[in-house]
XYZ file of C-alpha atoms in Angstrom:
740
model
C 43.696 -99.102 -10.406
C 40.813 -96.895 -11.518
C 38.018 -99.460 -11.507
C 35.631 -97.062 -9.797
C 36.054 -94.486 -12.542
C 35.955 -97.178 -15.199
C 32.629 -98.434 -13.813
C 31.380 -94.871 -13.662
C 32.366 -94.235 -17.275
C 30.889 -97.571 -18.427
C 27.525 -96.639 -16.957
C 27.535 -93.170 -18.468
C 28.430 -91.036 -15.478
C 31.368 -88.920 -16.435
C 34.807 -89.627 -17.758
C 37.324 -92.294 -16.958
C 40.176 -91.932 -14.511
C 40.073 -88.430 -13.020
C 38.670 -86.814 -16.183
C 35.621 -84.590 -16.544
C 33.013 -85.203 -19.197
C 33.421 -83.697 -22.620
C 31.716 -80.319 -22.816
C 32.660 -79.285 -19.278
C 34.657 -76.035 -19.357
C 36.520 -74.012 -16.757
C 36.110 -70.559 -18.272
C 33.035 -69.373 -20.125
C 32.981 -67.333 -23.303
C 31.768 -63.737 -22.875
C 28.565 -64.188 -24.908
C 26.158 -67.045 -25.655
C 22.758 -67.211 -27.269
C 21.149 -68.852 -24.236
C 22.332 -69.022 -20.645
C 20.671 -71.706 -18.514
C 21.077 -71.382 -14.749
C 20.804 -74.616 -12.818
C 20.259 -78.207 -13.803
C 17.136 -78.990 -11.805
C 15.163 -80.242 -14.813
C 16.223 -78.288 -17.860
C 18.264 -81.193 -19.162
C 15.414 -81.708 -21.622
C 16.898 -78.864 -23.625
C 19.561 -81.308 -24.691
C 17.400 -83.985 -26.311
C 19.528 -85.747 -28.917
C 18.623 -85.206 -32.530
C 19.990 -85.167 -36.062
C 22.241 -82.233 -36.841
C 20.359 -81.467 -40.035
C 16.845 -82.083 -38.753
C 15.215 -78.762 -37.926
C 11.759 -80.293 -37.420
C 12.275 -81.171 -33.770
C 10.268 -79.822 -30.907
C 12.968 -79.173 -28.335
C 14.585 -75.983 -29.411
C 18.160 -76.084 -28.253
C 18.659 -79.800 -28.458
C 19.637 -80.435 -32.010
C 23.232 -79.200 -31.505
C 21.182 -76.160 -30.819
C 20.205 -75.453 -34.406
C 17.145 -73.310 -35.048
C 16.210 -72.651 -38.629
C 19.605 -73.988 -39.696
C 21.529 -71.554 -37.493
C 23.924 -72.738 -34.802
C 22.882 -71.839 -31.257
C 25.457 -71.368 -28.508
C 24.299 -72.489 -25.063
C 25.920 -72.231 -21.640
C 24.682 -74.343 -18.746
C 25.758 -73.141 -15.295
C 25.569 -75.649 -12.434
C 26.376 -74.921 -8.784
C 27.495 -78.507 -8.150
C 29.675 -80.968 -9.995
C 29.136 -84.153 -11.956
C 27.233 -86.969 -10.333
C 29.490 -89.673 -8.838
C 29.138 -93.338 -9.751
C 27.395 -94.015 -6.439
C 24.487 -91.821 -7.510
C 23.704 -94.277 -10.304
C 22.670 -96.972 -7.796
C 18.912 -96.610 -7.197
C 19.079 -97.793 -3.571
C 21.847 -95.297 -2.744
C 19.523 -92.258 -2.681
C 19.781 -91.756 1.120
C 23.574 -91.693 0.854
C 23.338 -88.623 -1.381
C 21.637 -86.600 1.362
C 23.775 -84.576 3.748
C 26.650 -85.018 1.271
C 28.404 -82.604 -1.053
C 25.655 -83.328 -3.590
C 23.045 -81.772 -1.309
C 22.393 -78.117 -0.453
C 21.460 -79.368 3.041
C 18.711 -76.835 3.679
C 16.865 -76.628 6.995
C 13.465 -75.021 7.379
C 12.521 -72.547 10.061
C 11.141 -74.083 13.285
C 7.578 -75.216 12.617
C 4.669 -74.020 14.709
C 2.137 -76.773 13.962
C 4.324 -79.793 13.186
C 7.757 -81.423 13.363
C 7.848 -81.957 17.137
C 10.105 -85.009 16.700
C 12.692 -83.037 14.740
C 15.657 -81.223 16.211
C 14.509 -77.654 16.939
C 11.326 -78.502 14.992
C 13.284 -77.892 11.769
C 12.763 -80.112 8.763
C 15.712 -81.197 6.652
C 15.173 -80.399 2.978
C 17.643 -82.168 0.668
C 18.059 -80.372 -2.662
C 20.352 -81.538 -5.439
C 23.591 -79.605 -5.786
C 24.847 -81.710 -8.657
C 24.458 -82.030 -12.388
C 20.857 -83.145 -12.814
C 19.632 -81.504 -9.624
C 17.192 -83.557 -7.579
C 16.739 -86.077 -10.400
C 20.232 -87.304 -9.483
C 19.511 -87.859 -5.779
C 15.759 -88.545 -5.466
C 13.839 -91.800 -4.979
C 13.006 -92.162 -8.702
C 9.189 -92.249 -8.558
C 7.561 -91.645 -11.931
C 4.024 -90.186 -11.777
C 2.221 -87.703 -14.000
C -0.684 -86.879 -11.690
C -4.431 -86.629 -12.087
C -6.011 -84.846 -15.097
C -7.793 -82.414 -12.786
C -4.457 -81.276 -11.321
C -3.547 -79.552 -14.557
C -7.058 -78.441 -15.437
C -7.034 -76.536 -12.135
C -3.881 -74.734 -13.263
C -5.622 -73.652 -16.424
C -9.057 -72.858 -15.032
C -8.276 -71.354 -11.623
C -4.900 -69.726 -12.228
C -5.285 -68.666 -15.839
C -2.400 -70.839 -17.033
C -3.707 -71.154 -20.577
C -2.182 -74.083 -22.436
C -1.247 -75.993 -19.280
C -4.279 -78.280 -19.073
C -4.048 -82.046 -18.950
C -4.348 -82.679 -22.685
C -1.393 -80.419 -23.404
C 0.718 -81.880 -20.603
C -0.087 -85.405 -21.745
C 1.213 -84.608 -25.199
C 4.622 -83.693 -23.844
C 4.604 -86.610 -21.407
C 4.053 -88.988 -24.314
C 6.868 -87.257 -26.150
C 9.303 -87.664 -23.266
C 8.586 -91.384 -23.027
C 8.271 -91.962 -26.791
C 4.879 -93.502 -26.158
C 3.367 -95.222 -29.154
C 0.410 -97.565 -29.310
C 1.634 -101.134 -29.270
C 0.557 -102.889 -32.478
C -1.120 -105.705 -30.532
C -3.251 -103.292 -28.537
C -4.085 -101.181 -31.579
C -5.121 -104.292 -33.519
C -7.259 -105.450 -30.614
C -9.027 -102.089 -30.488
C -9.653 -102.203 -34.230
C -11.197 -105.675 -33.891
C -13.405 -104.502 -31.049
C -14.619 -101.620 -33.178
C -15.347 -103.835 -36.185
C -17.107 -106.473 -34.073
C -19.176 -104.019 -32.063
C -22.860 -104.211 -33.088
C -24.248 -100.923 -34.353
C -27.444 -99.392 -32.993
C -29.365 -98.158 -36.020
C -31.464 -95.806 -33.920
C -28.638 -93.673 -32.598
C -25.650 -95.117 -34.505
C -23.588 -95.243 -31.315
C -20.433 -97.310 -31.015
C -18.422 -98.353 -28.032
C -16.744 -95.179 -26.787
C -13.368 -96.813 -26.253
C -13.197 -97.581 -30.025
C -14.012 -94.114 -31.268
C -10.801 -93.136 -33.044
C -12.039 -89.563 -33.459
C -12.435 -89.084 -29.724
C -9.189 -87.160 -29.383
C -10.113 -84.931 -26.467
C -10.646 -86.022 -22.922
C -14.047 -84.969 -21.557
C -13.780 -84.159 -17.891
C -17.463 -84.603 -17.202
C -17.527 -88.040 -18.766
C -14.365 -88.833 -16.851
C -16.159 -88.348 -13.549
C -19.045 -90.495 -14.737
C -16.972 -93.294 -16.211
C -16.671 -95.700 -13.326
C -14.354 -96.009 -10.377
C -11.081 -95.651 -12.218
C -12.041 -92.642 -14.278
C -9.971 -93.586 -17.339
C -11.392 -96.996 -18.020
C -9.398 -98.918 -15.449
C -10.750 -101.356 -12.892
C -14.496 -100.904 -12.782
C -14.796 -100.139 -16.483
C -15.780 -96.713 -17.740
C -14.880 -94.354 -20.525
C -11.536 -94.639 -22.283
C -9.677 -91.328 -22.425
C -6.535 -90.048 -24.068
C -4.479 -90.810 -20.970
C -4.580 -94.444 -22.077
C -1.877 -95.294 -24.590
C -3.023 -93.874 -27.911
C -1.545 -93.875 -31.386
C 1.021 -91.049 -31.459
C 2.106 -90.403 -35.029
C 4.185 -87.397 -33.939
C 6.345 -89.479 -31.606
C 9.190 -90.775 -33.736
C 11.992 -91.372 -31.240
C 13.074 -94.892 -30.400
C 15.517 -94.035 -27.622
C 13.294 -92.348 -25.015
C 14.993 -89.830 -22.719
C 12.677 -90.951 -19.902
C 12.940 -94.665 -19.102
C 11.017 -96.426 -16.367
C 10.884 -99.716 -14.497
C 7.657 -101.188 -13.100
C 7.958 -102.886 -9.744
C 7.270 -106.625 -9.608
C 7.568 -108.215 -6.193
C 5.567 -110.062 -3.566
C 5.018 -106.819 -1.669
C 3.839 -105.070 -4.814
C 1.265 -107.763 -5.476
C 0.104 -107.655 -1.856
C -0.311 -103.884 -2.154
C -2.467 -104.238 -5.272
C -4.525 -107.037 -3.698
C -5.041 -104.886 -0.602
C -6.415 -102.129 -2.790
C -8.871 -104.525 -4.378
C -10.047 -105.680 -0.960
C -10.915 -102.101 -0.035
C -12.634 -101.405 -3.336
C -9.910 -99.078 -4.583
C -9.268 -98.980 -8.361
C -6.156 -100.885 -9.411
C -4.313 -100.036 -12.609
C -1.694 -97.647 -13.934
C -2.020 -94.103 -12.602
C 0.115 -92.929 -15.521
C -2.163 -94.515 -18.104
C -5.609 -95.860 -17.397
C -6.916 -94.713 -14.006
C -7.225 -91.264 -12.430
C -7.109 -92.528 -8.863
C -6.306 -95.780 -7.122
C -3.201 -97.871 -6.480
C -0.516 -99.127 -8.849
C 2.781 -100.944 -8.957
C 5.450 -98.276 -8.630
C 6.965 -96.922 -11.811
C 10.499 -95.646 -11.243
C 13.089 -93.943 -13.428
C 15.440 -96.903 -13.403
C 16.873 -98.621 -16.478
C 19.026 -101.760 -16.453
C 19.836 -101.319 -12.788
C 20.845 -97.667 -13.142
C 19.227 -94.436 -12.022
C 17.895 -92.850 -15.196
C 18.143 -89.164 -14.293
C 17.497 -86.294 -16.676
C 21.232 -85.943 -17.116
C 21.472 -89.543 -18.285
C 18.479 -89.302 -20.597
C 18.912 -85.816 -22.037
C 22.199 -84.102 -21.296
C 24.935 -86.709 -21.590
C 24.097 -87.717 -25.181
C 24.614 -84.051 -26.126
C 27.812 -83.289 -24.203
C 30.020 -84.000 -27.200
C 28.410 -81.203 -29.170
C 30.723 -78.199 -29.606
C 27.959 -75.609 -29.126
C 27.145 -76.705 -25.572
C 29.326 -75.575 -22.693
C 28.817 -76.691 -19.092
C 30.281 -74.623 -16.260
C 30.353 -76.563 -12.976
C 30.855 -75.493 -9.340
C 29.563 -72.067 -10.272
C 26.981 -70.143 -8.262
C 24.852 -67.500 -9.990
C 24.316 -64.441 -7.801
C 21.859 -62.550 -9.951
C 20.488 -61.859 -13.403
C 21.724 -58.701 -15.126
C 19.336 -56.307 -16.860
C 19.579 -53.472 -19.350
C 16.430 -51.459 -19.915
C 14.156 -54.173 -18.454
C 15.711 -56.914 -20.580
C 17.684 -59.804 -19.110
C 21.100 -59.656 -20.741
C 23.186 -62.075 -18.672
C 24.151 -63.337 -15.231
C 26.768 -62.650 -12.597
C 28.416 -65.656 -10.951
C 31.179 -66.871 -8.675
C 33.073 -70.156 -9.029
C 33.378 -72.279 -5.887
C 36.823 -73.648 -6.761
C 38.145 -70.160 -7.550
C 37.241 -68.023 -4.501
C 37.034 -64.369 -5.334
C 36.594 -64.950 -9.063
C 33.414 -63.104 -9.978
C 32.376 -63.629 -13.569
C 29.816 -62.251 -15.976
C 28.383 -63.895 -19.036
C 25.843 -62.455 -21.470
C 22.976 -63.914 -23.508
C 21.788 -62.602 -26.860
C 18.600 -64.608 -26.700
C 17.326 -65.502 -23.226
C 18.333 -66.279 -19.683
C 16.543 -69.368 -18.321
C 16.364 -70.016 -14.580
C 16.132 -73.678 -13.606
C 17.551 -73.372 -10.112
C 14.658 -75.013 -8.268
C 11.978 -74.021 -5.786
C 14.459 -72.640 -3.243
C 17.109 -70.971 -5.369
C 15.037 -69.544 -8.206
C 13.195 -67.024 -5.959
C 16.505 -66.255 -4.236
C 18.171 -65.392 -7.550
C 15.122 -63.379 -8.655
C 15.156 -61.379 -5.421
C 18.866 -60.601 -5.643
C 18.221 -59.564 -9.243
C 15.660 -56.957 -8.162
C 12.523 -58.984 -8.932
C 10.203 -59.565 -5.987
C 8.005 -57.781 -3.456
C 8.945 -54.104 -3.463
C 8.860 -53.853 0.331
C 11.375 -56.684 0.725
C 13.709 -55.272 -1.924
C 13.570 -51.859 -0.226
C 14.403 -53.467 3.132
C 17.380 -55.315 1.609
C 18.461 -52.189 -0.331
C 18.367 -54.104 -3.611
C 17.515 -51.907 -6.628
C 13.991 -52.626 -7.882
C 13.649 -54.059 -11.393
C 10.108 -55.468 -11.183
C 7.686 -55.449 -8.236
C 6.319 -59.022 -8.238
C 4.444 -60.009 -5.075
C 4.522 -63.760 -5.675
C 8.294 -64.286 -5.692
C 9.036 -66.681 -2.836
C 5.380 -67.045 -1.833
C 3.001 -70.005 -2.359
C 5.518 -72.566 -1.034
C 3.971 -76.043 -0.766
C 5.251 -79.478 0.145
C 3.800 -82.895 0.852
C 4.082 -83.907 4.500
C 4.793 -87.635 4.860
C 3.802 -89.651 7.921
C 5.759 -92.931 8.190
C 3.816 -96.020 9.290
C 6.072 -98.996 10.069
C 4.707 -102.484 9.327
C 6.604 -105.593 10.441
C 6.333 -108.920 8.578
C 6.965 -112.548 9.371
C 7.432 -113.742 5.786
C 10.870 -113.086 4.171
C 9.618 -110.908 1.317
C 11.143 -107.489 2.028
C 14.507 -105.806 1.634
C 16.903 -105.381 4.518
C 20.605 -104.515 4.892
C 21.710 -108.136 5.275
C 20.120 -109.115 1.969
C 21.471 -106.069 0.139
C 25.014 -106.601 1.419
C 25.103 -110.293 0.571
C 27.883 -111.494 -1.722
C 25.320 -112.884 -4.165
C 23.483 -109.597 -4.407
C 26.655 -107.551 -4.837
C 27.876 -109.938 -7.516
C 24.552 -109.757 -9.346
C 24.688 -105.981 -9.455
C 28.327 -105.080 -10.034
C 29.328 -108.045 -12.200
C 26.147 -109.352 -13.739
C 24.860 -106.161 -15.339
C 22.923 -104.296 -12.663
C 20.733 -107.208 -11.592
C 19.591 -108.094 -8.107
C 18.024 -105.991 -5.386
C 20.436 -103.095 -5.838
C 19.223 -102.633 -9.397
C 15.777 -101.391 -8.380
C 14.368 -98.601 -6.285
C 12.928 -99.385 -2.872
C 9.547 -97.933 -3.860
C 7.226 -100.879 -4.586
C 3.771 -99.302 -4.794
C 2.061 -95.914 -4.881
C -1.494 -94.806 -4.373
C -3.491 -91.669 -5.134
C -6.771 -92.428 -3.439
C -10.070 -90.614 -3.118
C -11.100 -90.696 0.514
C -14.756 -90.910 -0.505
C -14.187 -94.158 -2.409
C -13.390 -96.059 0.784
C -15.269 -94.112 3.374
C -12.384 -91.835 4.253
C -12.673 -88.090 4.604
C -13.263 -87.232 0.959
C -16.285 -85.545 -0.525
C -18.682 -87.372 -2.764
C -18.021 -86.596 -6.409
C -14.633 -84.993 -5.796
C -12.508 -84.725 -8.893
C -8.984 -85.350 -7.622
C -7.614 -87.951 -5.215
C -6.706 -86.543 -1.818
C -4.793 -89.311 -0.019
C -1.298 -90.399 -1.007
C 0.329 -93.718 -0.087
C 3.872 -94.848 -0.897
C 5.149 -98.345 -0.066
C 8.838 -98.099 0.858
C 10.315 -101.590 0.875
C 12.936 -101.478 3.591
C 12.595 -103.427 6.829
C 15.631 -102.023 8.611
C 17.846 -99.033 7.993
C 20.923 -97.395 9.445
C 19.143 -95.409 12.120
C 22.026 -92.986 12.601
C 22.068 -92.086 8.913
C 18.290 -91.882 8.482
C 17.738 -89.899 11.672
C 20.443 -87.514 10.515
C 19.052 -86.941 7.018
C 15.563 -86.375 8.466
C 16.900 -84.267 11.380
C 14.885 -86.456 13.769
C 15.780 -86.913 17.425
C 17.048 -90.415 18.072
C 14.517 -91.247 20.803
C 11.650 -90.401 18.466
C 13.236 -92.309 15.599
C 13.525 -95.419 17.787
C 9.883 -95.149 18.778
C 8.712 -94.610 15.205
C 10.866 -97.372 13.679
C 11.372 -100.158 16.250
C 13.998 -102.851 15.891
C 16.268 -101.026 13.446
C 19.268 -102.669 15.096
C 18.122 -106.008 13.624
C 19.610 -105.790 10.123
C 17.784 -108.939 8.985
C 14.304 -107.811 10.053
C 11.345 -108.134 7.694
C 8.906 -105.290 7.088
C 8.194 -102.120 5.153
C 7.109 -98.509 5.630
C 3.948 -96.823 4.381
C 4.362 -93.095 3.764
C 0.948 -91.450 4.139
C 0.352 -87.917 2.882
C -2.264 -85.338 1.971
C -1.915 -84.844 -1.781
C -3.378 -81.340 -1.975
C -2.522 -79.465 1.222
C -3.927 -75.972 1.680
C -1.170 -74.637 3.918
C 1.157 -72.161 2.230
C 4.638 -71.093 3.222
C 7.394 -68.992 1.704
C 11.072 -68.649 0.860
C 12.437 -65.272 1.951
C 15.845 -63.719 1.282
C 17.249 -62.432 4.572
C 20.385 -60.625 3.422
C 21.590 -58.693 0.368
C 24.641 -60.979 0.461
C 23.807 -63.958 -1.814
C 26.019 -66.233 0.288
C 23.410 -66.262 3.080
C 20.845 -69.058 3.004
C 17.204 -67.968 2.716
C 14.535 -68.482 5.381
C 12.393 -71.474 4.373
C 9.009 -71.869 6.029
C 6.718 -74.596 4.625
C 4.163 -73.811 7.352
C 3.086 -77.461 7.622
C -0.426 -78.157 8.977
C -1.283 -74.464 9.324
C -4.609 -75.031 7.553
C -7.190 -77.160 9.425
C -7.982 -79.122 6.249
C -4.459 -80.523 6.161
C -4.774 -81.992 9.643
C -8.011 -83.787 8.749
C -6.584 -84.964 5.442
C -3.405 -86.296 7.077
C -5.503 -88.131 9.659
C -7.442 -89.809 6.850
C -4.181 -90.702 5.062
C -2.849 -92.343 8.221
C -6.058 -94.330 8.643
C -5.875 -95.404 4.996
C -2.333 -96.730 5.472
C -3.421 -98.695 8.529
C -6.451 -100.122 6.700
C -4.289 -101.275 3.812
C -1.798 -102.930 6.170
C -4.594 -104.790 7.953
C -6.112 -106.353 4.824
C -5.937 -110.092 4.263
C -3.344 -109.581 1.526
C -0.855 -108.226 4.067
C -1.988 -110.383 6.964
C -1.010 -113.398 4.872
C 2.538 -112.032 5.012
C 2.353 -111.667 8.789
C 1.866 -107.904 8.744
C 1.596 -106.057 12.034
C 1.187 -102.271 12.197
C 3.326 -100.448 14.735
C 1.557 -97.516 16.431
C 4.196 -95.306 18.060
C 3.678 -94.317 21.684
C 5.111 -90.823 21.753
C 4.881 -89.236 25.221
C 2.965 -86.292 23.776
C 0.372 -88.633 22.261
C -0.308 -91.334 24.864
C -0.176 -89.408 28.114
C -3.398 -89.919 30.017
C -4.689 -92.629 27.685
C -6.931 -94.949 29.628
C -7.596 -92.324 32.290
C -10.960 -90.606 32.500
C -13.626 -90.824 29.818
C -16.744 -92.903 29.936
C -15.345 -95.914 28.079
C -17.974 -95.806 25.347
C -17.334 -96.414 21.650
C -17.683 -92.701 20.932
C -15.151 -91.914 23.646
C -12.693 -94.423 22.138
C -13.090 -92.856 18.697
C -12.435 -89.402 20.080
C -9.317 -90.610 21.842
C -8.082 -92.370 18.701
C -8.699 -89.221 16.657
C -6.709 -87.164 19.153
C -3.940 -89.773 19.105
C -3.679 -89.754 15.294
C -3.690 -85.958 15.180
C -0.848 -85.943 17.685
C 1.207 -88.510 15.752
C 0.830 -86.398 12.615
C 2.074 -83.288 14.430
C 5.001 -85.132 15.997
C 6.297 -87.479 13.301
C 5.479 -85.838 9.956
C 8.521 -85.311 7.729
C 9.066 -83.705 4.342
C 7.879 -85.486 1.218
C 10.792 -83.879 -0.717
C 8.309 -82.095 -3.018
C 8.630 -78.301 -2.542
C 7.005 -76.312 -5.345
C 5.285 -73.045 -6.165
C 7.587 -70.122 -5.277
C 7.453 -68.590 -8.785
C 3.839 -69.399 -9.576
C 2.550 -69.824 -13.101
C -0.596 -67.869 -13.930
C -2.250 -65.001 -15.745
C -0.690 -61.777 -14.389
C -3.791 -59.823 -15.415
C -6.016 -61.802 -13.034
C -3.541 -63.297 -10.529
C -1.549 -60.686 -8.582
C 0.776 -63.422 -7.269
C 1.686 -64.815 -10.690
C 5.451 -64.671 -11.205
C 5.545 -66.142 -14.713
C 2.954 -65.999 -17.471
C 1.783 -69.020 -19.517
C 4.978 -68.802 -21.603
C 6.986 -69.083 -18.344
C 8.325 -65.554 -18.923
C 8.895 -63.541 -15.747
C 6.366 -60.758 -15.237
C 7.613 -57.206 -15.806
C 10.847 -58.029 -17.658
C 11.877 -59.436 -21.021
C 14.021 -62.391 -22.091
C 13.870 -64.179 -18.716
C 12.057 -67.492 -18.129
C 11.711 -69.867 -15.210
C 11.559 -73.608 -15.875
C 11.491 -75.721 -12.705
C 9.207 -76.837 -9.867
C 8.816 -73.273 -8.622
C 6.330 -72.488 -11.427
C 3.837 -75.179 -10.371
C 0.765 -73.389 -8.928
C -0.293 -76.437 -6.875
C 0.984 -79.879 -6.001
C -0.105 -82.752 -8.204
C -1.686 -86.040 -7.137
C 1.588 -87.810 -6.587
C 5.263 -87.014 -6.829
C 6.319 -84.061 -9.043
C 9.523 -85.653 -10.381
C 8.257 -86.445 -13.873
C 5.827 -83.520 -13.964
C 8.794 -81.151 -13.846
C 10.371 -82.988 -16.772
C 7.169 -82.498 -18.760
C 7.153 -78.784 -17.857
C 10.674 -78.509 -19.230
C 9.678 -80.364 -22.415
C 6.897 -77.842 -22.999
C 9.181 -74.910 -22.142
C 11.742 -76.050 -24.693
C 8.970 -76.305 -27.282
C 7.880 -72.724 -26.540
C 11.435 -71.435 -26.837
C 11.722 -73.193 -30.187
C 8.546 -71.449 -31.327
C 9.797 -68.072 -30.079
C 13.131 -68.379 -31.850
C 11.962 -70.414 -34.836
C 13.796 -68.102 -37.210
C 17.435 -68.614 -36.333
C 18.492 -65.620 -38.419
C 16.595 -63.362 -36.021
C 18.624 -64.679 -33.103
C 21.848 -64.390 -35.075
C 21.203 -60.671 -35.590
C 20.297 -59.986 -31.955
C 22.307 -57.446 -29.989
C 22.966 -57.889 -26.300
C 20.856 -54.873 -25.460
C 18.962 -52.132 -27.215
C 18.752 -49.393 -24.580
C 21.396 -47.379 -26.450
C 23.646 -47.796 -29.519
C 26.702 -48.167 -27.294
C 25.222 -50.469 -24.640
C 26.565 -53.725 -26.117
C 30.106 -52.415 -26.256
C 29.801 -51.138 -22.699
C 28.580 -54.503 -21.430
C 31.330 -56.449 -23.153
C 33.958 -54.041 -21.863
C 32.856 -54.849 -18.316
C 33.290 -58.611 -18.717
C 35.809 -59.958 -16.240
C 38.503 -61.632 -18.289
C 40.378 -63.124 -15.327
C 41.720 -66.604 -15.948
C 40.823 -69.412 -13.511
C 43.701 -70.237 -11.209
C 43.505 -73.994 -11.714
C 43.127 -75.634 -15.080
C 41.713 -79.056 -15.802
C 45.053 -80.349 -17.058
C 46.955 -79.107 -14.021
C 44.432 -80.595 -11.602
C 44.433 -83.958 -13.349
C 48.226 -84.151 -13.635
C 48.752 -83.190 -9.997
C 46.220 -85.766 -8.809
C 47.781 -88.560 -10.863
C 51.298 -87.702 -9.652
C 50.128 -87.582 -6.032
C 48.476 -90.999 -6.251
C 51.531 -92.427 -8.012
C 53.811 -91.215 -5.217
C 51.473 -92.664 -2.588
C 51.457 -96.076 -4.280
C 55.245 -95.959 -4.771
C 55.775 -95.117 -1.102
C 53.500 -97.963 -0.051
C 55.461 -100.312 -2.296
C 58.738 -99.255 -0.643
C 57.287 -99.787 2.816
C 56.165 -103.286 1.877
């Protein structure tokens, strides 16, 4: 029977037995209004809406109607549809090193990654509908207000400050002030005594205070947004949003509630760290993890945005198709050239009357730009690729969080482990009882974005953004062969870092400590004019001295949290790995004083960071957003349009100038929400788009472009593939029946 496909279809992940989802095509039309390359985050273009409602803020979502005119959109994805297994939150590691993953490896690292094979870090990237949102660990964080204000103030990204980003974040989550909270605030305002001398009221009740004041934010107590410790209320707290009218939010989240989560929050309180919601009421501190999980299912961008729109006739999705480059005519992007994986040798071309939008991700967006003739002129000359626009920043500014795992064993049975997950009760709860049980939640139980200065770490007094990141990964034991493989870690180092993994019923968890704002910069460089060759990826971890100090402080913070009373009550014991590179000579020499011990511990921690640090899965920045008039490395301007050409935008993690204070998963969704809004504004008059020609370099250019379109027919059709597969399986079952 086809129960697997039935379960997949029931949970909204594709068709039923053997079928593809509606909207998936096998041969594209020659011309569309918009061509979207990649599915990394641009699923927000497909927000569901009424067919006749033109007052929506995502331009191509409403069956792609702008000003009452129908908009034709093609989405090109290098991978296929996400399998049913991808819907299980705890199955994220199984997606890595699979067909859903590009399986990138970095160049050997000079300052880090000693525990990894050839010092090369494994970088999983989603090669599937939904991109990394279909294979990641589901953490939902917006970041600190100062993260986005830095984009605006230091990089010239006008319109990308926190207030603007918050507006689109609220829109994605359909945030509206709960009536009970709103009523409570009204009562507080009415009951607040008035000072006749200055007529001041409680700031948190001022309904006209619509703009967040950064200076007041820094003066408003420990939490910054009116969290633990009091302080000024800012717009990041849930506010009345009259413009948010949706009741079926495309972004859905689940807040962790477990014994470990509560211990994590209590540990923060013990150390004087603000406790609250980093997505709502505090700028820095610790919180119960918020994950993109809904009713036991991974809630990816495909699930929230794209799938509700797949039945619309104006949206076509072309899968297993790799875009080689963007095509230009007179400096205007007019289309893309592609090859289909399941039809080797079939090179295709498709054109766009409106715009080409790249959403291929931090690795593949600069690769496509370079092959298209956009990038550093010296590199293009070396590769003999014709120059279209000399843009220095393409592929530069690569950043990633480096995570240092800290294993903590427990004596109390409060954590997840393979034996619990594989139990009959747990499997029944999930597969039969509607996604309940341990499999229906992510393994991330708590997250922290902590200022080092607030607990005596390495931070500076009065700093604006948190600098230390902590993630609580609730898993006591793992399949060491699988996890060492996906991290590219040597087995002897994995065993030393994570002891006792052979005990599948062990109790414990892992802290992932990181530096939230590293200063090291790497790059993604195209090494061949042949687009089939993988690029050279160099994150350049720990190249900047600040990052080493910051990572040391993050490690110490994780250890301090694990040694609080809250965790000791659960029998917590921190494991400090004894790597040969880090413990050789310990106990020999020295004067035995306290200062000598501190120096040795500092050297030990620095060594552990260099040896055991692994990727945080957060690469960003290779097509940096900024003001091209003041930033020579800006690749896109504040409208996300590529510098030096027309009708080409980039909408993915590559445009982020810097990392945010947390995971970028939901930040990228917000970027795409804003991008869709800008495209709607640009093409607000649908009649203008309807009259657009493919190119305007000459009167005959459109006819010449269309004449060059490859009209070859794919060798395998959907119907043929499906019929053949069904017949094959039928014969197999029939043969088995005869044998029996």
